[in-house]
CSV table of C-alpha atoms in Angstrom, one decimal:
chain,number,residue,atom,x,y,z
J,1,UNK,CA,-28.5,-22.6,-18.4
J,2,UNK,CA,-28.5,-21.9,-22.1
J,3,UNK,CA,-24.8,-20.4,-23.6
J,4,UNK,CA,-26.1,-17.1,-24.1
J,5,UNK,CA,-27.6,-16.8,-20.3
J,6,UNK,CA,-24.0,-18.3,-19.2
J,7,UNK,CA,-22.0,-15.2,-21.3
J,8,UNK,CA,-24.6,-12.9,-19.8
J,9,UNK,CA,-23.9,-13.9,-16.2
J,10,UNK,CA,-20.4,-13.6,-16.8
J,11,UNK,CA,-20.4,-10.2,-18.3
J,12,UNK,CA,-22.7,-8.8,-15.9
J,13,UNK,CA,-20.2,-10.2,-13.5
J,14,UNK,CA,-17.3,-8.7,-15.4
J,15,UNK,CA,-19.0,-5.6,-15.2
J,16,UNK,CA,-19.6,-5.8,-11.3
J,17,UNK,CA,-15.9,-6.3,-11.1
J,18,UNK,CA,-14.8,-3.4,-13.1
J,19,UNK,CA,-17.3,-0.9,-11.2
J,20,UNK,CA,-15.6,-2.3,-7.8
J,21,UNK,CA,-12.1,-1.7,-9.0
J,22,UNK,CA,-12.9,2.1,-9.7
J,23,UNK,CA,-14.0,2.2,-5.8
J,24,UNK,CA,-10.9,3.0,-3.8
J,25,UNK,CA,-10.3,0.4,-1.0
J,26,UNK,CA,-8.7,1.1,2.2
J,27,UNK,CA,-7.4,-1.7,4.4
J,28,UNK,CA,-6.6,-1.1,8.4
J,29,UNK,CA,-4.3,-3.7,10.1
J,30,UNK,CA,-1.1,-5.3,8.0
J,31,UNK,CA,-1.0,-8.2,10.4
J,32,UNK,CA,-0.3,-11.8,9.7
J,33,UNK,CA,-3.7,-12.2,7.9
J,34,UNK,CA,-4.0,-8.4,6.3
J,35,UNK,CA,-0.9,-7.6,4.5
J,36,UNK,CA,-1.4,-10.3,2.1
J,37,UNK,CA,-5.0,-9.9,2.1
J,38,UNK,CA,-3.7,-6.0,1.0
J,39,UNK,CA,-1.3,-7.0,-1.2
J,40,UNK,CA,-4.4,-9.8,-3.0
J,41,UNK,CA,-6.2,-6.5,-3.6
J,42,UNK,CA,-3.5,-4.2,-5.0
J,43,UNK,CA,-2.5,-7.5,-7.6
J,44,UNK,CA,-6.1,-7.3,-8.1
J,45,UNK,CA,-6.3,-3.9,-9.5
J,46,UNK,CA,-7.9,-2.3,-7.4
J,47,UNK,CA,-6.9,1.3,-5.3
J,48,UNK,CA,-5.9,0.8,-2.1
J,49,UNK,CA,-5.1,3.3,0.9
J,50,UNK,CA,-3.5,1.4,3.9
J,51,UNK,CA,-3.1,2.0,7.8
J,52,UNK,CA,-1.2,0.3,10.2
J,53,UNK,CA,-0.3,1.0,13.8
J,54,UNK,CA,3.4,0.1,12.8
J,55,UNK,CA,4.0,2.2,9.8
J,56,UNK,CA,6.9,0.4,8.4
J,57,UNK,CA,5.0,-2.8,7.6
J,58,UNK,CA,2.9,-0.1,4.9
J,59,UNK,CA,6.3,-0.2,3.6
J,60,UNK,CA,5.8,-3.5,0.8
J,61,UNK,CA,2.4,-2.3,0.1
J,62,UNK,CA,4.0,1.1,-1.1
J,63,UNK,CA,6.1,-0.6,-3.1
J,64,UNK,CA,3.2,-2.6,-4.8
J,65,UNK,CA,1.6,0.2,-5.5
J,66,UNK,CA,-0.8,0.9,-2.2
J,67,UNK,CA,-0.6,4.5,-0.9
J,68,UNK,CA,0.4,5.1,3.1
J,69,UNK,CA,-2.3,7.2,5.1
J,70,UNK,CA,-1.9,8.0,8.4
J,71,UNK,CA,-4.7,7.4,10.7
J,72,UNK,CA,-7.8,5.7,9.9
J,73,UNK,CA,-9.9,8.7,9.6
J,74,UNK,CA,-7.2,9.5,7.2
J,75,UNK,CA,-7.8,5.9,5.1
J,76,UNK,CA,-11.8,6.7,5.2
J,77,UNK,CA,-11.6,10.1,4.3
J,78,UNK,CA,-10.2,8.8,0.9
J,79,UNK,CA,-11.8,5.4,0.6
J,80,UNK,CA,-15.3,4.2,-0.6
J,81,UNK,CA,-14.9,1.0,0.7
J,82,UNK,CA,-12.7,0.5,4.1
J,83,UNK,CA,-11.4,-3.0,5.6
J,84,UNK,CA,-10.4,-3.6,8.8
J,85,UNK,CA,-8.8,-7.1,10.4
J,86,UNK,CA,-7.7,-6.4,13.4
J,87,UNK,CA,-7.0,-8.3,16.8
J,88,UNK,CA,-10.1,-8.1,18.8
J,89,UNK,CA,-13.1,-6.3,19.6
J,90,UNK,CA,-11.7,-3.3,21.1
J,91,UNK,CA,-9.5,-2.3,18.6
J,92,UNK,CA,-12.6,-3.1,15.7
J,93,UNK,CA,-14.5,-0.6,18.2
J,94,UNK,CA,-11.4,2.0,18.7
J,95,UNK,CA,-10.1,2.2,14.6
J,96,UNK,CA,-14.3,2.1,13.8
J,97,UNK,CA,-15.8,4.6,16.1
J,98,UNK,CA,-13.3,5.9,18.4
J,99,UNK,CA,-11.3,9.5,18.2
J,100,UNK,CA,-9.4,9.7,15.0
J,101,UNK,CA,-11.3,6.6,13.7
J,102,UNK,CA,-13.3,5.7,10.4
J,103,UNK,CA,-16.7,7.0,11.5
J,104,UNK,CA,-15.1,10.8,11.7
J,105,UNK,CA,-14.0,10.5,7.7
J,106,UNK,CA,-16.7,8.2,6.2
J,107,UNK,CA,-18.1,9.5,3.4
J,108,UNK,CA,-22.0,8.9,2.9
J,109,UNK,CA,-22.5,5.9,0.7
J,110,UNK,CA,-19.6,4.5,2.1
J,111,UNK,CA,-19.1,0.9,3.2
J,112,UNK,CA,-16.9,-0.4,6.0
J,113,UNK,CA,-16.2,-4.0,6.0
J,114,UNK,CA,-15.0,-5.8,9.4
J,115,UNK,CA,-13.2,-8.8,8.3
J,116,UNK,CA,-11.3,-9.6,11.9
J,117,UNK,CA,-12.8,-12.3,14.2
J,118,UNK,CA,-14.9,-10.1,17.0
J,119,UNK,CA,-17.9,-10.0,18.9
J,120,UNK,CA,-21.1,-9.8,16.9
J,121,UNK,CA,-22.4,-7.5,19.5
J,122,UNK,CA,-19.3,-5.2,18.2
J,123,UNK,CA,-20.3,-5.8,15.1
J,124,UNK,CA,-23.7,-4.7,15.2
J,125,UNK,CA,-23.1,-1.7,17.3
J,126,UNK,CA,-21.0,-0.3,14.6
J,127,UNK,CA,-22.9,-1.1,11.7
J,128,UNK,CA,-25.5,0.9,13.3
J,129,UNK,CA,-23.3,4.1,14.3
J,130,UNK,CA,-22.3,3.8,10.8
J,131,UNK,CA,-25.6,4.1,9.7
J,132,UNK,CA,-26.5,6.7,10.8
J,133,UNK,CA,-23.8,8.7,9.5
J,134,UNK,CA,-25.1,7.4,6.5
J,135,UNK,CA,-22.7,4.3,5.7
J,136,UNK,CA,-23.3,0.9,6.1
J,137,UNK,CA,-20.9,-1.8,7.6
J,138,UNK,CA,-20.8,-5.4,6.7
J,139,UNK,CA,-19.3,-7.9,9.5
J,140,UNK,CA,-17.0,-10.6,7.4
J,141,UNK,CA,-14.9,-12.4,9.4
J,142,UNK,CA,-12.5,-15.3,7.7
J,143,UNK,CA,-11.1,-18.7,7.6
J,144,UNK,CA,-7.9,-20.1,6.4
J,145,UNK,CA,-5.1,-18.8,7.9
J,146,UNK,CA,-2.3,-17.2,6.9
J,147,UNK,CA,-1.7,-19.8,4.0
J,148,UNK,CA,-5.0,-18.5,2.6
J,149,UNK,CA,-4.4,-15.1,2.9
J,150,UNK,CA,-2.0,-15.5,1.1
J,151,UNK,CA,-3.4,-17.8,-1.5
J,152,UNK,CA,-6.4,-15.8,-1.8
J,153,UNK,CA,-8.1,-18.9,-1.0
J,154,UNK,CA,-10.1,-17.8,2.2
J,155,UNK,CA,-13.3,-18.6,3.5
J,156,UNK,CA,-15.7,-15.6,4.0
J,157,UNK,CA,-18.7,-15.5,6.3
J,158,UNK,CA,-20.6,-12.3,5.9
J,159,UNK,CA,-23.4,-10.6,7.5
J,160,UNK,CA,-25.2,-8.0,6.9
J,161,UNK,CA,-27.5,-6.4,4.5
J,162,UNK,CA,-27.5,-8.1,1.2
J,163,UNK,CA,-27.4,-5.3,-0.9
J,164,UNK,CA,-23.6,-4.3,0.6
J,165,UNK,CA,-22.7,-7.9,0.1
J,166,UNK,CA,-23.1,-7.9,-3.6
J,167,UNK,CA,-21.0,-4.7,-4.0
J,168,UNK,CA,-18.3,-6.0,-1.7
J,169,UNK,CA,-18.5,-9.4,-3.3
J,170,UNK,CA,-15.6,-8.4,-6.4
J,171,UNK,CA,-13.9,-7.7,-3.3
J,172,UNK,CA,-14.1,-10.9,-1.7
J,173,UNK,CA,-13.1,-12.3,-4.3
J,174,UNK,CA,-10.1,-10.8,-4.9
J,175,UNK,CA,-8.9,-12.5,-1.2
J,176,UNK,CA,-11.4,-15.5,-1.0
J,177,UNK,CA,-13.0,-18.4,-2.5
J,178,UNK,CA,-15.6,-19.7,-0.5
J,179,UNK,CA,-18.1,-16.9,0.0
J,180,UNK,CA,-21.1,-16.9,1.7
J,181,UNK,CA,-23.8,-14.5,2.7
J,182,UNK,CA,-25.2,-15.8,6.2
J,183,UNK,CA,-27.5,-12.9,6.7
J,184,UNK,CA,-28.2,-9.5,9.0
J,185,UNK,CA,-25.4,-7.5,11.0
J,186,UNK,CA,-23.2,-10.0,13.7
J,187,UNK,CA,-24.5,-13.2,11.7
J,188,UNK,CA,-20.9,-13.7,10.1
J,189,UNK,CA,-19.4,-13.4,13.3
J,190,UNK,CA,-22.0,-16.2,14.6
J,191,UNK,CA,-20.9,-18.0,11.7
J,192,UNK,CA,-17.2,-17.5,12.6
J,193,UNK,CA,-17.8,-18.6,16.2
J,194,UNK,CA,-19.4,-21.9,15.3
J,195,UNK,CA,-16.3,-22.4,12.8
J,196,UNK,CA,-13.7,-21.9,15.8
J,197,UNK,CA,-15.3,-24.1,17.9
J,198,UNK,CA,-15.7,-27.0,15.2
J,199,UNK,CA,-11.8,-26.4,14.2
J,200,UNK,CA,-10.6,-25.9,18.0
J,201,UNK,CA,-12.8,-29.2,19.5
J,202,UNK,CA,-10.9,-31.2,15.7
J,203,UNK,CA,-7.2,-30.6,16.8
J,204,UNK,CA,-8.4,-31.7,20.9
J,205,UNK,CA,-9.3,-34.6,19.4
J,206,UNK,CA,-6.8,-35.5,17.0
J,207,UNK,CA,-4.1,-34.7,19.9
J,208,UNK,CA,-5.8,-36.8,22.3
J,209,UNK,CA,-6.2,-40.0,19.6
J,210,UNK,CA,-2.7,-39.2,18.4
J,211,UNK,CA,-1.1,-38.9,21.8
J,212,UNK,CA,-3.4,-42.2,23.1
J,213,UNK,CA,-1.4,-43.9,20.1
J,214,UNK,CA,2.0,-42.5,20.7
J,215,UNK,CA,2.3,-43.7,24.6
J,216,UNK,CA,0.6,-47.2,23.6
J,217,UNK,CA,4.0,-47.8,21.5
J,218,UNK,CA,1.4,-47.6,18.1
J,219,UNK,CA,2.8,-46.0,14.8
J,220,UNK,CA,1.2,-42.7,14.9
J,221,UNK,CA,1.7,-41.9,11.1
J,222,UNK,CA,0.2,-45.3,10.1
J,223,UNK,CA,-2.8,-44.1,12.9
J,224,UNK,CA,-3.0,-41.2,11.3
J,225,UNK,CA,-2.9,-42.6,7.9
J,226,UNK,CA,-5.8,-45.3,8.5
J,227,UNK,CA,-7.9,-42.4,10.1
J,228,UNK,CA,-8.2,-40.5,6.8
J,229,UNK,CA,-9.0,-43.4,4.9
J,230,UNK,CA,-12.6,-43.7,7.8
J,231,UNK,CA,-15.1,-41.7,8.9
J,232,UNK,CA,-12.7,-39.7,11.0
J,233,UNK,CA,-10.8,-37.8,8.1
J,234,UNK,CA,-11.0,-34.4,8.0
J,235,UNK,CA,-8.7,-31.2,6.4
J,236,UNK,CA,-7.3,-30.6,10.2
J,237,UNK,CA,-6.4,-34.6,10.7
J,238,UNK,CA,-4.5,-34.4,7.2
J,239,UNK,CA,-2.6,-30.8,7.7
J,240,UNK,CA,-2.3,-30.5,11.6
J,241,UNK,CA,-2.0,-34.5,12.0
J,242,UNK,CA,0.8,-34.1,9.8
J,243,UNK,CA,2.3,-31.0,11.6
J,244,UNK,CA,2.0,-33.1,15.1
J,245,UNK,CA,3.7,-35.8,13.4
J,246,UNK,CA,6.6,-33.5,12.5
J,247,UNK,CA,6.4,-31.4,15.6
J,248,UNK,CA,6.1,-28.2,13.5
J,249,UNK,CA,4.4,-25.6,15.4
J,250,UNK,CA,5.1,-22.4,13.5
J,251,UNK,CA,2.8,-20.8,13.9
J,252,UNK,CA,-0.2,-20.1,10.9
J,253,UNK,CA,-2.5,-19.7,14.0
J,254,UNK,CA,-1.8,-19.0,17.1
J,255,UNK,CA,-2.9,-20.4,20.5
J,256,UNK,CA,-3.2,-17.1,21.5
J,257,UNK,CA,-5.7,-15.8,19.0
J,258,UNK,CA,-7.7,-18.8,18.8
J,259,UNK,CA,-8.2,-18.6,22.6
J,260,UNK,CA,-9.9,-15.7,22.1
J,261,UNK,CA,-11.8,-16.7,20.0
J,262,UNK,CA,-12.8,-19.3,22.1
J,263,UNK,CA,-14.1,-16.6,25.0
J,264,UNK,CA,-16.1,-14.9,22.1
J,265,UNK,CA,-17.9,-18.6,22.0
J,266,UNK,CA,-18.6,-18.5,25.9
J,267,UNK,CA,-19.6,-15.1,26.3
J,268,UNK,CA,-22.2,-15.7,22.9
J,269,UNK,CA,-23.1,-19.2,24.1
J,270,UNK,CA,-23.9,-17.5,28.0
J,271,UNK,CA,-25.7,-14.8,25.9
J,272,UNK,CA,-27.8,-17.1,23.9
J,273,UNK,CA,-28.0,-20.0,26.7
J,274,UNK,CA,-26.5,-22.5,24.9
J,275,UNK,CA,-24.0,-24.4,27.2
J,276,UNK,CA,-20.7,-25.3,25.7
J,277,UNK,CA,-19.0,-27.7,27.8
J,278,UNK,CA,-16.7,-28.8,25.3
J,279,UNK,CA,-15.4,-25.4,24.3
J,280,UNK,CA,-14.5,-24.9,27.6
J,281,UNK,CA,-12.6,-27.4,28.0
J,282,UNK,CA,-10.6,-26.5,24.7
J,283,UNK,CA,-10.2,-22.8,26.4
J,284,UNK,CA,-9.1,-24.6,29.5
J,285,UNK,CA,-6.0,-25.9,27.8
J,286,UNK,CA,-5.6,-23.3,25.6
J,287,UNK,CA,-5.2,-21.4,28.5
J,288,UNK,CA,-2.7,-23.9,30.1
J,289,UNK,CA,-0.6,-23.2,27.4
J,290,UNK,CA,-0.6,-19.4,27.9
J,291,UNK,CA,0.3,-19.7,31.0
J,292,UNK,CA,3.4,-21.8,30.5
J,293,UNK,CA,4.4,-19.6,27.6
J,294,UNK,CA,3.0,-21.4,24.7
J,295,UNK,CA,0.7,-19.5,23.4
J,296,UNK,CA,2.3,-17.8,20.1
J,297,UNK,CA,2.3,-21.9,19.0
J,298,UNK,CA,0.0,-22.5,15.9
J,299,UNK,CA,-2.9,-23.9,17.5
J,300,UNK,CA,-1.8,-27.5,16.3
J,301,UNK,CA,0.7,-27.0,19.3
J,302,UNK,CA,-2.4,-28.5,21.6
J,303,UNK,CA,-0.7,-31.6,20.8
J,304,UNK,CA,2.3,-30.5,22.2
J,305,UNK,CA,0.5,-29.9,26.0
J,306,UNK,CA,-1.3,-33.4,25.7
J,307,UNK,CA,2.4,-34.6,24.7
J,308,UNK,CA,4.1,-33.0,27.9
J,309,UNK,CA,0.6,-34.0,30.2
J,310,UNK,CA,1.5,-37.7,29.4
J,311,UNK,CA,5.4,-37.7,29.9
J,312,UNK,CA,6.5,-37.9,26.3
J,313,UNK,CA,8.8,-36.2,24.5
């Protein structure tokens, strides 16, 4: 690329940034993941309108300069683009289409973007009850925890039509790094699915090798340690090894939340007829833990179970 096509590029960019920022952005669900995926966007300069169940957590986006609404109808009503991250499917469904939801204030032209991890069936079904109220919706569901939210270092996976996607992307990249346009309406969710499963299946395995090391009197660090210098190395053996080797399991992600993401797997894989014997076992446990009162553990905590399952402390 010659130095003129490079400025070019960038000031096209600049000026897809600047257009973005004078849309007004309104973000549903201050959770772990969304208040500092709020507060990215405020530092970013950009307008933002927020809404959350539990109105005091709006509080510290006031204060950065985010104003309060009341309802989500109240948060389209004044926004051109609206984000949601939310727990599950239902709620996407309830905040998006429900009574007193987005799709009675969307404005024509509008676009909502789901960012929670949900069905792609969900997905789809709003994006085309959005449609025809003349909005569009873009599914872009995320990866990186809270330590990327906050870092504004996340992984998006969007799907979709592509024109939304290059309007929303000065918005993504306000929160994210990694961004990717997979393709049509539910293919980020897809996308998100197959990441959960990949990152669920990692930390069984790395609690099994770890805990096989532990109760055969082996140095698990210096296991650990000679794993990531193999084939074996991986992001999740060098950041959850290490939280398995201190026993830290605050959490970043809980058991809880990726178990459901987990069922979202099963009931796609059923759907599509792909067997996943493997993430069932993973759910298996995962619900082991629930029911022993585990599950608000970061997901690392697997190690914990496979810990107790062999008799050692």
């Amino acid at each position: 690329m010659q130095p003129s096509e490079a400025s070019s590029l960038n000031q096209t960019q600049k000026e897809a940034t600047h257009m973005a920022q004078k849309e007004t952005i309104g973000f549903i669900g201050l959770g772990i993941m969304g208040k500092p995926m709020a507060l990215n966007l405020v530092k970013a300069g950009f307008s933002v309108v927020v809404n959350n169940r539990t109105p005091e957590v709006m509080d510290e986006l006031v204060k950065a300069g985010a104003k309060a609404a009341h309802s989500a109808r109240e948060v389209a009503e004044q926004s051109d683009i609206i984000i949601t991250m939310l727990p599950d499917s239902p709620q996407v469904e309830e905040v998006a289409l429900g009574e007193g939801g987005v799709i009675e204030g969307i404005k024509k032209g509008a676009l909502f973007i789901d960012m929670s991890s949900i069905s792609p069936n969900t997905s789809r079904k709003v994006q085309k009850e959005l449609s025809a109220r003349g909005a569009d919706a873009l599914d872009a569901p995320v990866s990186g925890g809270q330590v990327g939210a906050e870092g504004a270092t996340l992984s998006i996976m969007v799907g979709g039509s592509e024109e939304s996607f290059n309007r929303a992307k000065p918005v993504f990249e306000a929160v994210g790094k990694n961004i990717v346009y997979i393709g049509g309406p539910g293919a980020g969710q897809v996308t998100k699915i197959a990441n959960q499963i990949v990152v669920g299946l990692t930390i069984q395995a790395i609690s099994e090798a770890l805990t096989l090391a532990k109760k055969s009197g082996v140095d698990v660090g210096k296991v650990r340690e000679a794993l990531l210098g193999g084939f074996a190395q991986s992001r999740i053996l060098d950041l959850h090894g290490q939280r398995i080797l201190d026993g830290n399991f605050k959490p970043g992600f809980r058991i809880n939340l990726h178990r459901k993401d987990l069922r979202l797997a099963l009931e796609t894989g059923r759907e599509a007829g792909v067997p996943l014997f493997a993430t069932g076992v993973a759910a298996n446990i995962m619900d082991a833990m629930i029911a022993q009162g585990d599950g608000d553990l970061d997901h690392s905590g697997m190690a914990k179970f496979y810990a107790e399952m062999s008799g050692i402390e």
